[in-house]
Amino acid sequence: MSIVSPAAVSATATSPTATSPTVAAPVALAARASRLRTSPVRDLLALTADPELISFAGGLPAPELFDAEGLRRSYAEVLIERPREVLQYSTSEGDPALRAVLADRLTRRGLGTEADDLVITSGSQQALALLTAALLDPGDTVVVEEPTYLAALQAFDLAGARVVAVPTDDDGVRPDDLEKIVGQHRPRLLYLVPNFQNPTGRTMSAARRHAVAEIAARRGMWIIEDDPYGELRLSGQPQPWIAGLAAAGDRTVLLGSLSKTMAPGMRLGWLRAPAALRRACVIAKQATDLHTSTVDQAAAARYLTTADPDARIALMCAAYRERLDALLAGLPAALPTGSHWNRPAGGMFVWVRLPAGLDATALLPAALAQRVAYVPGAAFYPGAADPRTLRLSFTTHSPRRVAEGLDRLGAAFADATGRTTGRG
């Protein structure tokens, strides 16, 4: 057997008489990848590693309000009692015990639901991905609120859908405009966040919900009713689910999540859908992750059954109410004169519109220089955006820290614009 030395190999490789190396042809991404937009919210989250930065950007639950001890106990119990089961593969539909307890919670909140009506997903974001796979072909039209949830726009972009926005006001989508747009574009589905909408914090009125249901029934259109914030009500009375209205029950998918009320790191969400669509979503899930984490589902089911999740949610809402009040109290002094904002009845967000001539995206570097962050509103529009808008999240920081962040924001706006704020 002959042995070739490394030196000989090197000489052969570099010899001018050796065969010329192949020039690699460029490789291209799929066409749909070129349509994808980055998420400035996720990009801004990288800044939270700076402990001096006060971020109003990400819609993050307050980590000090997580029931870490209760969750630790739930994980320990299921791992001690049935480790072989909770560490094994599971069904794509989800843990029967978790589906049962979630169905019971929905029923007690006024939406009659059986365990088999639900599919457990890896966060409600995965539910959106499964629904786009089941409902949309490239080129299909989706109608959304203007503005709308950024990650939904990303999901629709990935599916190759055409997104059309319907104008909104403080009560949600405007039915006359929706009727006109649906008649003109014949969309496959309508995507809504009716409760404490992301990014505006608005809640759709009961009258608008009924009108939307009737338009969907008359036009033969699916509705995705995304409700990650519904249990974070800080004032007012609950509005009816669109999924519970007679006109829309057979064409509405309700999405929910434990990320805002339990822990986002567990990545647990669900979808409630009519049987045929639910089966299609299960098949799509089998092609993505087979099933959501078995042990996380088991721990969540145990926690929801043996702990007091409603007391924990009440504790969160009490803290968030104080933080919202602190934000609203400080905005008049922090924002340029002539700014407008809303008072949400729950959720995590306040929507701000600066005076004419200002651009929230252009002003962000000045804010970051003062070590305070927000999300420019332009990211939430599928088409032409209102550059004056921005989103502020109030949940992450204590009232004292909120006030400090608004002082920084006011200084940044005053320095960058040369205009007076409410602080004079």
PDB file of C-alpha atoms in Angstrom, residues 85-262:
ATOM      1  CA  GLU A  85     -44.984   9.192  29.434  1.00  0.00           C
ATOM      2  CA  VAL A  86     -44.073  12.889  29.648  1.00  0.00           C
ATOM      3  CA  LEU A  87     -40.615  12.368  28.115  1.00  0.00           C
ATOM      4  CA  GLN A  88     -41.933  10.314  25.189  1.00  0.00           C
ATOM      5  CA  TYR A  89     -43.331  11.252  21.783  1.00  0.00           C
ATOM      6  CA  SER A  90     -46.969  12.326  21.898  1.00  0.00           C
ATOM      7  CA  THR A  91     -49.944  12.908  19.624  1.00  0.00           C
ATOM      8  CA  SER A  92     -49.962  15.812  17.176  1.00  0.00           C
ATOM      9  CA  GLU A  93     -53.330  17.054  18.478  1.00  0.00           C
ATOM     10  CA  GLY A  94     -51.837  17.637  21.929  1.00  0.00           C
ATOM     11  CA  ASP A  95     -52.004  16.345  25.486  1.00  0.00           C
ATOM     12  CA  PRO A  96     -55.622  15.305  26.202  1.00  0.00           C
ATOM     13  CA  ALA A  97     -55.415  16.646  29.761  1.00  0.00           C
ATOM     14  CA  LEU A  98     -54.217  20.058  28.581  1.00  0.00           C
ATOM     15  CA  ARG A  99     -56.863  20.242  25.874  1.00  0.00           C
ATOM     16  CA  ALA A 100     -59.521  19.333  28.437  1.00  0.00           C
ATOM     17  CA  VAL A 101     -58.509  22.010  30.935  1.00  0.00           C
ATOM     18  CA  LEU A 102     -58.211  24.679  28.226  1.00  0.00           C
ATOM     19  CA  ALA A 103     -61.623  23.710  26.851  1.00  0.00           C
ATOM     20  CA  ASP A 104     -63.076  24.034  30.350  1.00  0.00           C
ATOM     21  CA  ARG A 105     -61.524  27.479  30.781  1.00  0.00           C
ATOM     22  CA  LEU A 106     -62.948  28.665  27.458  1.00  0.00           C
ATOM     23  CA  THR A 107     -66.369  27.271  28.356  1.00  0.00           C
ATOM     24  CA  ARG A 108     -66.338  29.069  31.708  1.00  0.00           C
ATOM     25  CA  ARG A 109     -65.485  32.287  29.864  1.00  0.00           C
ATOM     26  CA  GLY A 110     -68.587  31.877  27.708  1.00  0.00           C
ATOM     27  CA  LEU A 111     -67.411  29.943  24.660  1.00  0.00           C
ATOM     28  CA  GLY A 112     -68.628  26.349  24.808  1.00  0.00           C
ATOM     29  CA  THR A 113     -65.673  24.156  23.841  1.00  0.00           C
ATOM     30  CA  GLU A 114     -64.804  20.447  23.937  1.00  0.00           C
ATOM     31  CA  ALA A 115     -61.280  19.080  24.253  1.00  0.00           C
ATOM     32  CA  ASP A 116     -61.470  17.650  20.732  1.00  0.00           C
ATOM     33  CA  ASP A 117     -62.164  21.140  19.349  1.00  0.00           C
ATOM     34  CA  LEU A 118     -58.576  22.150  20.168  1.00  0.00           C
ATOM     35  CA  VAL A 119     -55.104  21.540  18.752  1.00  0.00           C
ATOM     36  CA  ILE A 120     -52.110  22.415  20.924  1.00  0.00           C
ATOM     37  CA  THR A 121     -49.433  24.382  19.085  1.00  0.00           C
ATOM     38  CA  SER A 122     -45.912  25.611  19.793  1.00  0.00           C
ATOM     39  CA  GLY A 123     -47.145  29.085  20.613  1.00  0.00           C
ATOM     40  CA  SER A 124     -50.007  30.755  18.785  1.00  0.00           C
ATOM     41  CA  GLN A 125     -47.493  31.858  16.168  1.00  0.00           C
ATOM     42  CA  GLN A 126     -47.253  28.246  15.007  1.00  0.00           C
ATOM     43  CA  ALA A 127     -51.028  28.156  14.801  1.00  0.00           C
ATOM     44  CA  LEU A 128     -50.817  30.985  12.269  1.00  0.00           C
ATOM     45  CA  ALA A 129     -48.264  29.030  10.249  1.00  0.00           C
ATOM     46  CA  LEU A 130     -50.451  25.913  10.254  1.00  0.00           C
ATOM     47  CA  LEU A 131     -53.490  27.895   9.155  1.00  0.00           C
ATOM     48  CA  THR A 132     -51.663  29.537   6.276  1.00  0.00           C
ATOM     49  CA  ALA A 133     -50.536  26.088   5.150  1.00  0.00           C
ATOM     50  CA  ALA A 134     -54.081  24.753   5.353  1.00  0.00           C
ATOM     51  CA  LEU A 135     -55.973  27.718   3.915  1.00  0.00           C
ATOM     52  CA  LEU A 136     -53.775  29.728   1.563  1.00  0.00           C
ATOM     53  CA  ASP A 137     -52.341  29.113  -1.876  1.00  0.00           C
ATOM     54  CA  PRO A 138     -49.768  31.528  -3.317  1.00  0.00           C
ATOM     55  CA  GLY A 139     -51.566  34.591  -4.626  1.00  0.00           C
ATOM     56  CA  ASP A 140     -54.597  34.249  -2.356  1.00  0.00           C
ATOM     57  CA  THR A 141     -55.763  37.417  -0.644  1.00  0.00           C
ATOM     58  CA  VAL A 142     -55.850  38.001   3.118  1.00  0.00           C
ATOM     59  CA  VAL A 143     -57.572  41.007   4.680  1.00  0.00           C
ATOM     60  CA  VAL A 144     -56.089  42.464   7.867  1.00  0.00           C
ATOM     61  CA  GLU A 145     -56.683  45.427  10.130  1.00  0.00           C
ATOM     62  CA  GLU A 146     -54.655  48.550   9.449  1.00  0.00           C
ATOM     63  CA  PRO A 147     -52.324  48.418  11.319  1.00  0.00           C
ATOM     64  CA  THR A 148     -51.947  44.781  12.364  1.00  0.00           C
ATOM     65  CA  TYR A 149     -49.742  42.259  14.163  1.00  0.00           C
ATOM     66  CA  LEU A 150     -46.328  42.193  12.499  1.00  0.00           C
ATOM     67  CA  ALA A 151     -45.677  38.452  12.824  1.00  0.00           C
ATOM     68  CA  ALA A 152     -48.984  37.721  11.098  1.00  0.00           C
ATOM     69  CA  LEU A 153     -47.774  39.779   8.151  1.00  0.00           C
ATOM     70  CA  GLN A 154     -44.601  37.698   8.142  1.00  0.00           C
ATOM     71  CA  ALA A 155     -46.634  34.470   8.084  1.00  0.00           C
ATOM     72  CA  PHE A 156     -48.782  35.681   5.205  1.00  0.00           C
ATOM     73  CA  ASP A 157     -45.697  36.843   3.294  1.00  0.00           C
ATOM     74  CA  LEU A 158     -44.147  33.391   3.688  1.00  0.00           C
ATOM     75  CA  ALA A 159     -47.312  31.801   2.307  1.00  0.00           C
ATOM     76  CA  GLY A 160     -47.124  34.026  -0.781  1.00  0.00           C
ATOM     77  CA  ALA A 161     -50.437  35.691   0.042  1.00  0.00           C
ATOM     78  CA  ARG A 162     -51.505  39.150  -1.062  1.00  0.00           C
ATOM     79  CA  VAL A 163     -52.365  41.256   1.983  1.00  0.00           C
ATOM     80  CA  VAL A 164     -55.000  44.002   1.832  1.00  0.00           C
ATOM     81  CA  ALA A 165     -55.655  46.290   4.798  1.00  0.00           C
ATOM     82  CA  VAL A 166     -59.050  47.540   5.906  1.00  0.00           C
ATOM     83  CA  PRO A 167     -59.222  50.931   7.670  1.00  0.00           C
ATOM     84  CA  THR A 168     -59.915  50.941  11.411  1.00  0.00           C
ATOM     85  CA  ASP A 169     -60.951  53.364  14.121  1.00  0.00           C
ATOM     86  CA  ASP A 170     -61.220  53.107  17.900  1.00  0.00           C
ATOM     87  CA  ASP A 171     -63.964  50.435  17.567  1.00  0.00           C
ATOM     88  CA  GLY A 172     -62.006  48.205  15.188  1.00  0.00           C
ATOM     89  CA  VAL A 173     -62.486  47.502  11.486  1.00  0.00           C
ATOM     90  CA  ARG A 174     -65.039  49.691   9.739  1.00  0.00           C
ATOM     91  CA  PRO A 175     -67.773  47.391   8.345  1.00  0.00           C
ATOM     92  CA  ASP A 176     -68.572  49.542   5.286  1.00  0.00           C
ATOM     93  CA  ASP A 177     -64.932  49.537   4.261  1.00  0.00           C
ATOM     94  CA  LEU A 178     -64.659  45.808   4.957  1.00  0.00           C
ATOM     95  CA  GLU A 179     -67.707  45.071   2.802  1.00  0.00           C
ATOM     96  CA  LYS A 180     -66.241  47.080  -0.058  1.00  0.00           C
ATOM     97  CA  ILE A 181     -62.791  45.486   0.172  1.00  0.00           C
ATOM     98  CA  VAL A 182     -64.144  41.953   0.440  1.00  0.00           C
ATOM     99  CA  GLY A 183     -66.370  42.508  -2.578  1.00  0.00           C
ATOM    100  CA  GLN A 184     -63.484  43.875  -4.598  1.00  0.00           C
ATOM    101  CA  HIS A 185     -60.705  41.430  -3.635  1.00  0.00           C
ATOM    102  CA  ARG A 186     -62.601  38.230  -2.685  1.00  0.00           C
ATOM    103  CA  PRO A 187     -60.192  37.219   0.121  1.00  0.00           C
ATOM    104  CA  ARG A 188     -59.845  33.708   1.490  1.00  0.00           C
ATOM    105  CA  LEU A 189     -59.632  34.918   5.071  1.00  0.00           C
ATOM    106  CA  LEU A 190     -59.801  37.871   7.426  1.00  0.00           C
ATOM    107  CA  TYR A 191     -57.249  38.140  10.245  1.00  0.00           C
ATOM    108  CA  LEU A 192     -58.272  40.060  13.391  1.00  0.00           C
ATOM    109  CA  VAL A 193     -57.007  40.709  16.928  1.00  0.00           C
ATOM    110  CA  PRO A 194     -60.287  41.944  18.456  1.00  0.00           C
ATOM    111  CA  ASN A 195     -59.184  42.208  22.109  1.00  0.00           C
ATOM    112  CA  PHE A 196     -56.502  44.785  23.020  1.00  0.00           C
ATOM    113  CA  GLN A 197     -55.113  44.644  19.521  1.00  0.00           C
ATOM    114  CA  ASN A 198     -51.426  44.465  18.770  1.00  0.00           C
ATOM    115  CA  PRO A 199     -50.189  47.124  18.031  1.00  0.00           C
ATOM    116  CA  THR A 200     -52.949  49.634  18.859  1.00  0.00           C
ATOM    117  CA  GLY A 201     -54.407  48.222  22.083  1.00  0.00           C
ATOM    118  CA  ARG A 202     -57.923  48.783  20.697  1.00  0.00           C
ATOM    119  CA  THR A 203     -60.895  46.526  21.419  1.00  0.00           C
ATOM    120  CA  MET A 204     -63.448  45.831  18.699  1.00  0.00           C
ATOM    121  CA  SER A 205     -66.981  46.720  19.748  1.00  0.00           C
ATOM    122  CA  ALA A 206     -69.713  44.084  19.971  1.00  0.00           C
ATOM    123  CA  ALA A 207     -71.622  45.722  17.104  1.00  0.00           C
ATOM    124  CA  ARG A 208     -68.567  45.535  14.858  1.00  0.00           C
ATOM    125  CA  ARG A 209     -68.017  41.873  15.756  1.00  0.00           C
ATOM    126  CA  HIS A 210     -71.560  41.021  14.706  1.00  0.00           C
ATOM    127  CA  ALA A 211     -71.139  42.985  11.470  1.00  0.00           C
ATOM    128  CA  VAL A 212     -67.873  41.189  10.678  1.00  0.00           C
ATOM    129  CA  ALA A 213     -69.492  37.794  11.306  1.00  0.00           C
ATOM    130  CA  GLU A 214     -72.359  38.578   8.961  1.00  0.00           C
ATOM    131  CA  ILE A 215     -70.040  39.813   6.189  1.00  0.00           C
ATOM    132  CA  ALA A 216     -67.922  36.662   6.481  1.00  0.00           C
ATOM    133  CA  ALA A 217     -71.004  34.432   6.305  1.00  0.00           C
ATOM    134  CA  ARG A 218     -72.435  36.266   3.322  1.00  0.00           C
ATOM    135  CA  ARG A 219     -69.140  36.362   1.419  1.00  0.00           C
ATOM    136  CA  GLY A 220     -67.895  32.862   2.270  1.00  0.00           C
ATOM    137  CA  MET A 221     -64.737  33.926   4.098  1.00  0.00           C
ATOM    138  CA  TRP A 222     -62.683  32.399   6.927  1.00  0.00           C
ATOM    139  CA  ILE A 223     -61.922  34.477  10.031  1.00  0.00           C
ATOM    140  CA  ILE A 224     -58.838  34.068  12.217  1.00  0.00           C
ATOM    141  CA  GLU A 225     -59.662  35.527  15.631  1.00  0.00           C
ATOM    142  CA  ASP A 226     -56.318  35.900  17.421  1.00  0.00           C
ATOM    143  CA  ASP A 227     -56.796  36.353  21.183  1.00  0.00           C
ATOM    144  CA  PRO A 228     -53.462  36.203  23.053  1.00  0.00           C
ATOM    145  CA  TYR A 229     -54.328  39.110  25.374  1.00  0.00           C
ATOM    146  CA  GLY A 230     -57.991  38.475  26.188  1.00  0.00           C
ATOM    147  CA  GLU A 231     -57.436  37.476  29.824  1.00  0.00           C
ATOM    148  CA  LEU A 232     -55.391  40.633  30.510  1.00  0.00           C
ATOM    149  CA  ARG A 233     -58.431  42.873  30.942  1.00  0.00           C
ATOM    150  CA  LEU A 234     -57.706  45.977  33.010  1.00  0.00           C
ATOM    151  CA  SER A 235     -61.057  47.760  32.713  1.00  0.00           C
ATOM    152  CA  GLY A 236     -64.484  47.420  31.095  1.00  0.00           C
ATOM    153  CA  GLN A 237     -66.503  44.330  30.257  1.00  0.00           C
ATOM    154  CA  PRO A 238     -65.622  41.397  27.961  1.00  0.00           C
ATOM    155  CA  GLN A 239     -66.961  41.494  24.419  1.00  0.00           C
ATOM    156  CA  PRO A 240     -68.378  38.389  22.685  1.00  0.00           C
ATOM    157  CA  TRP A 241     -66.040  36.115  20.778  1.00  0.00           C
ATOM    158  CA  ILE A 242     -66.618  36.197  17.045  1.00  0.00           C
ATOM    159  CA  ALA A 243     -66.200  32.413  17.193  1.00  0.00           C
ATOM    160  CA  GLY A 244     -69.260  32.286  19.438  1.00  0.00           C
ATOM    161  CA  LEU A 245     -71.561  34.224  17.105  1.00  0.00           C
ATOM    162  CA  ALA A 246     -74.099  32.174  15.159  1.00  0.00           C
ATOM    163  CA  ALA A 247     -73.164  33.685  11.803  1.00  0.00           C
ATOM    164  CA  ALA A 248     -69.457  32.933  12.174  1.00  0.00           C
ATOM    165  CA  GLY A 249     -69.165  29.766  14.253  1.00  0.00           C
ATOM    166  CA  ASP A 250     -68.591  27.513  11.242  1.00  0.00           C
ATOM    167  CA  ARG A 251     -65.917  29.747   9.685  1.00  0.00           C
ATOM    168  CA  THR A 252     -63.924  31.181  12.616  1.00  0.00           C
ATOM    169  CA  VAL A 253     -60.646  29.897  14.040  1.00  0.00           C
ATOM    170  CA  LEU A 254     -59.852  31.110  17.554  1.00  0.00           C
ATOM    171  CA  LEU A 255     -56.191  31.296  18.569  1.00  0.00           C
ATOM    172  CA  GLY A 256     -55.037  31.423  22.192  1.00  0.00           C
ATOM    173  CA  SER A 257     -51.791  31.354  24.112  1.00  0.00           C
ATOM    174  CA  LEU A 258     -50.316  30.723  27.548  1.00  0.00           C
ATOM    175  CA  SER A 259     -47.379  32.996  26.762  1.00  0.00           C
ATOM    176  CA  LYS A 260     -48.926  36.133  28.252  1.00  0.00           C
ATOM    177  CA  THR A 261     -50.501  34.530  31.331  1.00  0.00           C
ATOM    178  CA  MET A 262     -48.120  31.689  32.249  1.00  0.00           C
TER     179      MET A 262
END
